[in-house]
Amino acid sequence: MSPSLDTAYIPPQDREEIIRHAVWDSVVPVDIDHRAPDGEIRARMDVKAVGGLRVSSARSTAVTLRRTEQLVRKDEEPSLFLSLQVTGTSMGAQNGRECVVGPGEFAVFRSNAPYTLLFDEGVDHHFLRLPLSVLGLPDRLIRDTTTLTFGAGDPLARLAYAYFSQLARSDELHRSDQAAAVLPPSVELLRAVLVSRHGDIAPAKEPMEATLGLRIRHYIREHLADPELSAAQIAAAHGISVRHLYTVLSRAGIGLGDWIRAQRLEACKRELAGAAGRARTVAAIGRSWGFVNAAHFSKVFKDAYGVSPRAWRDRHHRRG
């Protein structure tokens, strides 16, 4: 996916203003205080919608973001932001409280109250925005859970971080017909995280189950290259039995072995047609996606696409 903003292609003297417009138009209006001179400001930002979620992934040099009282008064749709830290640390302040967020952790901030985010080490973050109204939570609870660090010590927070990070990274999901189905389980998972922070774990059960199928498919895609990928491994990674794994996938009309093979074949098909098709052998590409037997790889590829992997590669790399 092409970035929405990349300062590598912007003259240094224009970067500060273009960054401000990009953030205001695609995320939320904030005052931006860059720590670096104009010529040293660097930023890259990708913005997309996944169902009803607005997702922004950003990397930049050190910066401070301030959501002021004046900007708050212009808020047309109060929202909640999830601020997911990828690397480094950042600090947030809202409602008279502060939090420090490290890798694998996140915090939430509401757009209808002033806040400050400090990125002294630079930005490496995912920001997810959804309307406060869809959460249906009391204002008091929202206020009490802003500027708390949700981190590795909380199993539900770990689940939420992994889930929302995967949503932020998944261009495939963004482009698919399944994107519209993401909002309900995402809302329920976030509700569970916020409510359980107050000691009530009961709301967590339903959203954890509702998001399980999506999380399993993301896990499989991230481990397709592992030739030892198995039902037992996938089930163990999600704390469920193999039987429950098959039940969850069957609800989505997915047969595990066939689906894994189809995903691997698609990955091979892309590589064979791309630059890797010139640089690597057909067998090596097959092995890199879990097909350890070259003859078997050639057979299942031809069964799926009606052409051998070698012929598919040659079709896309004809000599001029």
Coordinates of C-alpha atoms in Angstrom, one line a residue:
M1 CA 0.0 0.0 0.0
S2 CA 1.4 3.4 -0.9
P3 CA 1.8 5.8 2.1
S4 CA -0.6 8.7 2.5
L5 CA 2.4 10.9 3.4
D6 CA 6.1 10.5 2.9
T7 CA 8.4 13.5 3.5
A8 CA 11.1 11.9 1.4
Y9 CA 9.3 13.3 -1.6
I10 CA 8.5 16.7 0.0
P11 CA 10.8 19.7 0.0
P12 CA 12.2 20.3 3.5
Q13 CA 10.7 23.8 3.8
D14 CA 7.2 22.5 3.0
R15 CA 7.2 19.4 5.3
E16 CA 5.8 21.0 8.5
E17 CA 2.8 22.5 6.8
I18 CA 2.0 19.4 4.7
I19 CA 2.3 17.1 7.8
R20 CA -0.1 19.4 9.7
H21 CA -2.7 19.3 6.9
A22 CA -2.3 15.5 6.5
V23 CA -2.8 14.9 10.2
W24 CA -5.8 17.3 10.5
D25 CA -7.5 15.9 7.4
S26 CA -7.0 12.2 8.1
V27 CA -6.6 11.8 11.9
V28 CA -7.7 14.7 14.1
P29 CA -6.8 18.4 14.5
V30 CA -3.9 18.9 16.8
D31 CA -1.1 21.4 17.3
I32 CA 2.2 19.8 16.2
D33 CA 5.5 20.9 17.7
H34 CA 8.4 19.4 15.8
R35 CA 11.7 19.0 17.7
A36 CA 13.8 19.1 14.6
P37 CA 14.6 22.0 12.2
D38 CA 12.6 22.0 9.0
G39 CA 15.3 20.3 7.0
E40 CA 15.5 17.4 9.4
I41 CA 11.8 16.7 9.8
R42 CA 10.9 13.2 8.6
A43 CA 7.5 11.5 8.6
R44 CA 5.7 8.7 6.9
M45 CA 2.0 8.0 7.5
D46 CA -0.4 5.4 6.1
V47 CA -4.2 5.9 6.6
K48 CA -7.0 3.5 5.9
A49 CA -10.4 2.5 7.0
V50 CA -11.0 -1.1 8.3
G51 CA -14.8 -1.3 8.5
G52 CA -15.8 1.5 10.8
L53 CA -12.3 2.0 12.2
R54 CA -10.0 4.7 11.1
V55 CA -6.5 3.5 11.2
S56 CA -3.3 5.6 11.0
S57 CA 0.2 4.1 11.1
A58 CA 2.9 6.7 11.5
R59 CA 6.7 7.1 11.9
S60 CA 8.4 10.4 12.4
T61 CA 11.1 12.4 14.1
A62 CA 10.5 13.6 17.6
V63 CA 7.3 15.6 18.0
T64 CA 4.7 16.8 20.6
L65 CA 1.0 16.7 19.7
R66 CA -1.4 18.9 21.6
R67 CA -5.2 18.7 21.4
T68 CA -6.2 22.1 22.8
E69 CA -9.4 23.4 24.3
Q70 CA -10.0 25.4 21.2
L71 CA -9.6 22.4 18.9
V72 CA -11.8 20.3 21.2
R73 CA -14.7 22.8 20.9
K74 CA -14.6 22.1 17.1
D75 CA -15.0 18.4 17.6
E76 CA -18.0 17.3 15.5
E77 CA -17.9 13.6 16.5
P78 CA -16.3 12.7 19.9
S79 CA -14.1 9.7 19.4
L80 CA -11.8 7.4 21.3
F81 CA -8.2 6.9 20.2
L82 CA -6.2 3.8 20.8
S83 CA -2.5 4.8 20.8
L84 CA -0.4 1.6 20.2
Q85 CA 3.3 1.8 20.7
V86 CA 5.4 -0.2 18.3
T87 CA 9.0 0.7 19.3
G88 CA 10.4 3.2 21.8
T89 CA 8.4 5.0 24.4
S90 CA 6.0 7.9 24.5
M91 CA 4.1 9.8 27.2
G92 CA 0.5 10.9 27.2
A93 CA -1.4 13.3 29.4
Q94 CA -5.2 13.9 29.8
N95 CA -7.6 14.7 32.7
G96 CA -4.7 15.7 34.9
R97 CA -3.0 12.2 34.6
E98 CA 0.0 11.0 32.7
C99 CA 1.1 7.6 31.4
V100 CA 4.2 6.2 29.8
V101 CA 3.7 3.7 27.0
G102 CA 6.3 1.2 25.8
P103 CA 6.5 -1.3 23.0
G104 CA 3.6 -3.8 23.0
E105 CA 1.5 -1.4 25.2
F106 CA -1.3 1.1 24.4
A107 CA -3.3 3.9 26.0
V108 CA -6.6 5.4 25.1
F109 CA -7.5 9.1 24.8
R110 CA -10.8 10.8 24.1
S111 CA -11.0 13.5 21.5
N112 CA -13.5 15.7 23.4
A113 CA -11.0 16.7 26.1
P114 CA -7.6 18.3 25.8
Y115 CA -4.6 15.9 25.7
T116 CA -0.9 16.0 25.0
L117 CA 1.3 13.2 23.4
L118 CA 5.0 13.5 23.7
F119 CA 7.2 11.5 21.4
D120 CA 10.8 12.4 22.5
E121 CA 12.3 9.4 20.7
G122 CA 10.2 9.8 17.5
V123 CA 6.9 8.3 16.5
D124 CA 6.5 4.6 15.7
H125 CA 2.8 4.1 16.4
H126 CA -0.6 2.9 15.3
F127 CA -3.6 5.1 16.0
L128 CA -7.1 3.7 15.8
R129 CA -10.1 6.0 16.0
L130 CA -13.7 5.0 16.5
P131 CA -16.8 7.1 17.6
L132 CA -17.4 7.2 21.4
S133 CA -21.1 6.6 20.7
V134 CA -20.5 3.0 19.4
L135 CA -18.9 2.0 22.7
G136 CA -22.0 2.8 24.8
L137 CA -19.9 3.2 28.0
P138 CA -20.6 5.7 30.8
D139 CA -18.6 9.0 30.5
R140 CA -17.1 8.3 34.0
L141 CA -15.7 5.0 32.9
I142 CA -14.2 6.6 29.7
R143 CA -12.6 9.4 31.8
D144 CA -11.2 6.9 34.3
T145 CA -9.6 4.7 31.7
T146 CA -7.9 7.4 29.6
T147 CA -4.1 7.8 30.3
L148 CA -3.8 4.3 31.7
T149 CA -1.1 2.1 30.3
F150 CA -2.6 -1.2 29.0
G151 CA 0.4 -3.5 28.9
A152 CA 2.0 -6.9 28.9
G153 CA 0.9 -7.7 32.5
D154 CA -2.8 -7.9 31.5
P155 CA -3.7 -10.9 29.3
L156 CA -6.7 -9.2 27.9
A157 CA -4.6 -6.1 27.0
R158 CA -2.1 -8.3 25.3
L159 CA -4.9 -9.8 23.2
A160 CA -6.2 -6.4 22.3
Y161 CA -2.8 -5.1 21.3
A162 CA -2.1 -8.1 19.1
Y163 CA -5.6 -7.9 17.5
F164 CA -5.6 -4.1 16.8
S165 CA -1.9 -4.2 15.6
Q166 CA -2.9 -6.8 13.1
L167 CA -5.8 -4.8 11.9
A168 CA -3.5 -1.8 11.5
R169 CA -0.9 -3.8 9.5
S170 CA -3.4 -5.8 7.3
D171 CA -3.7 -4.2 3.9
E172 CA -5.3 -7.4 2.7
L173 CA -8.2 -7.1 5.2
H174 CA -8.5 -3.4 4.4
R175 CA -9.2 -4.3 0.7
S176 CA -11.4 -7.4 1.4
D177 CA -15.1 -7.8 1.7
Q178 CA -14.6 -8.8 5.3
A179 CA -13.6 -5.3 6.5
A180 CA -17.2 -4.3 7.3
A181 CA -17.4 -7.2 9.7
V182 CA -14.5 -5.9 11.8
L183 CA -16.2 -3.2 13.8
P184 CA -18.6 -5.1 16.0
P185 CA -16.0 -7.5 17.5
S186 CA -13.5 -4.7 17.7
V187 CA -15.9 -2.6 19.7
E188 CA -16.8 -5.5 22.0
L189 CA -13.1 -6.3 22.6
L190 CA -12.3 -2.7 23.4
R191 CA -15.3 -2.5 25.7
A192 CA -14.1 -5.6 27.5
V193 CA -10.6 -4.2 28.0
L194 CA -11.9 -0.9 29.5
V195 CA -14.5 -2.5 31.7
S196 CA -12.3 -5.3 33.0
R197 CA -9.8 -2.7 34.1
H198 CA -12.3 -1.9 36.7
G199 CA -12.4 -5.5 37.9
D200 CA -15.2 -7.0 35.9
I201 CA -13.8 -9.7 33.6
A202 CA -17.2 -11.1 32.5
P203 CA -17.5 -8.8 29.5
A204 CA -14.2 -10.2 28.0
K205 CA -15.5 -13.7 27.2
E206 CA -17.8 -12.9 24.3
P207 CA -15.5 -10.5 22.4
M208 CA -12.6 -12.8 22.8
E209 CA -14.6 -15.6 21.2
A210 CA -16.0 -13.2 18.6
T211 CA -12.6 -12.1 17.4
L212 CA -11.1 -15.6 17.6
G213 CA -11.7 -16.5 14.0
L214 CA -10.0 -13.3 12.7
R215 CA -7.1 -13.8 15.1
I216 CA -6.6 -17.4 14.0
R217 CA -6.5 -16.4 10.3
H218 CA -4.0 -13.6 11.0
Y219 CA -1.8 -16.0 12.9
I220 CA -1.9 -18.5 10.1
R221 CA -0.9 -15.9 7.5
E222 CA 2.0 -14.7 9.7
H223 CA 3.3 -18.3 10.0
L224 CA 2.6 -19.6 6.4
A225 CA 6.4 -20.0 5.8
D226 CA 6.7 -22.5 8.7
P227 CA 6.6 -26.0 7.2
E228 CA 5.7 -27.4 10.6
L229 CA 2.6 -25.2 11.0
S230 CA -0.1 -27.5 12.4
A231 CA -3.5 -27.5 14.0
A232 CA -1.9 -28.3 17.4
Q233 CA 0.5 -25.3 17.1
I234 CA -2.3 -22.9 16.0
A235 CA -4.6 -24.1 18.8
A236 CA -1.9 -23.8 21.5
A237 CA -1.0 -20.2 20.4
H238 CA -4.6 -19.3 21.1
G239 CA -5.1 -21.3 24.2
I240 CA -7.8 -23.5 22.8
S241 CA -8.2 -27.2 21.9
V242 CA -7.7 -28.5 18.4
R243 CA -11.3 -29.5 18.3
H244 CA -12.4 -26.0 19.2
L245 CA -10.0 -24.6 16.5
Y246 CA -11.8 -26.7 13.8
T247 CA -15.2 -25.6 15.2
V248 CA -14.3 -21.9 14.9
L249 CA -13.0 -22.3 11.4
S250 CA -15.9 -24.4 10.2
R251 CA -18.3 -21.6 11.2
A252 CA -16.5 -19.4 8.7
G253 CA -16.7 -22.2 6.1
I254 CA -12.9 -22.8 6.3
G255 CA -11.2 -26.2 6.1
L256 CA -7.8 -25.7 7.8
G257 CA -5.6 -27.7 5.5
D258 CA -7.2 -26.5 2.3
W259 CA -7.1 -22.9 3.5
I260 CA -3.4 -23.0 4.5
R261 CA -2.5 -24.5 1.1
A262 CA -4.5 -21.9 -0.8
Q263 CA -2.8 -19.1 1.2
R264 CA 0.6 -20.5 0.5
L265 CA -0.1 -21.0 -3.2
E266 CA -1.2 -17.4 -3.5
A267 CA 2.0 -16.2 -1.8
C268 CA 4.1 -18.4 -4.2
K269 CA 2.1 -17.1 -7.2
R270 CA 2.9 -13.5 -6.2
E271 CA 6.6 -14.2 -5.7
L272 CA 7.0 -16.1 -8.9
A273 CA 5.5 -13.2 -10.8
G274 CA 7.5 -10.6 -8.9
A275 CA 11.2 -9.7 -8.7
A276 CA 11.9 -12.9 -6.6
G277 CA 10.8 -14.9 -9.6
R278 CA 14.0 -13.8 -11.4
A279 CA 16.4 -14.2 -8.5
R280 CA 15.3 -17.5 -7.0
T281 CA 14.5 -21.0 -8.2
V282 CA 10.9 -22.3 -8.3
A283 CA 11.8 -24.9 -5.7
A284 CA 13.3 -22.3 -3.4
I285 CA 10.2 -20.1 -3.6
G286 CA 8.0 -23.1 -2.8
R287 CA 10.2 -24.1 0.2
S288 CA 10.0 -20.6 1.6
W289 CA 6.3 -20.9 1.8
G290 CA 6.2 -24.4 3.4
F291 CA 6.2 -26.6 0.3
V292 CA 9.2 -28.8 1.1
N293 CA 8.7 -31.2 -1.8
A294 CA 9.2 -29.6 -5.2
A295 CA 7.2 -32.2 -7.1
H296 CA 4.3 -31.9 -4.8
F297 CA 4.5 -28.1 -5.0
S298 CA 4.4 -28.2 -8.8
K299 CA 1.4 -30.6 -8.8
V300 CA -0.8 -28.6 -6.3
F301 CA 0.1 -25.3 -8.1
K302 CA -0.9 -26.7 -11.5
D303 CA -4.1 -28.2 -10.0
A304 CA -5.0 -24.7 -8.5
Y305 CA -4.1 -22.5 -11.5
G306 CA -4.0 -24.7 -14.5
V307 CA -0.3 -24.0 -15.2
S308 CA 3.0 -25.1 -13.7
P309 CA 4.8 -22.7 -11.4
R310 CA 7.7 -22.6 -13.8
A311 CA 5.4 -21.7 -16.7
W312 CA 3.7 -19.1 -14.5
R313 CA 7.1 -17.6 -13.7
D314 CA 8.3 -17.6 -17.3
R315 CA 5.0 -15.9 -18.4
H316 CA 5.9 -12.9 -16.2
H317 CA 9.6 -12.8 -17.0
R318 CA 9.9 -13.3 -20.7
R319 CA 13.2 -12.2 -22.1
G320 CA 12.9 -9.1 -24.4

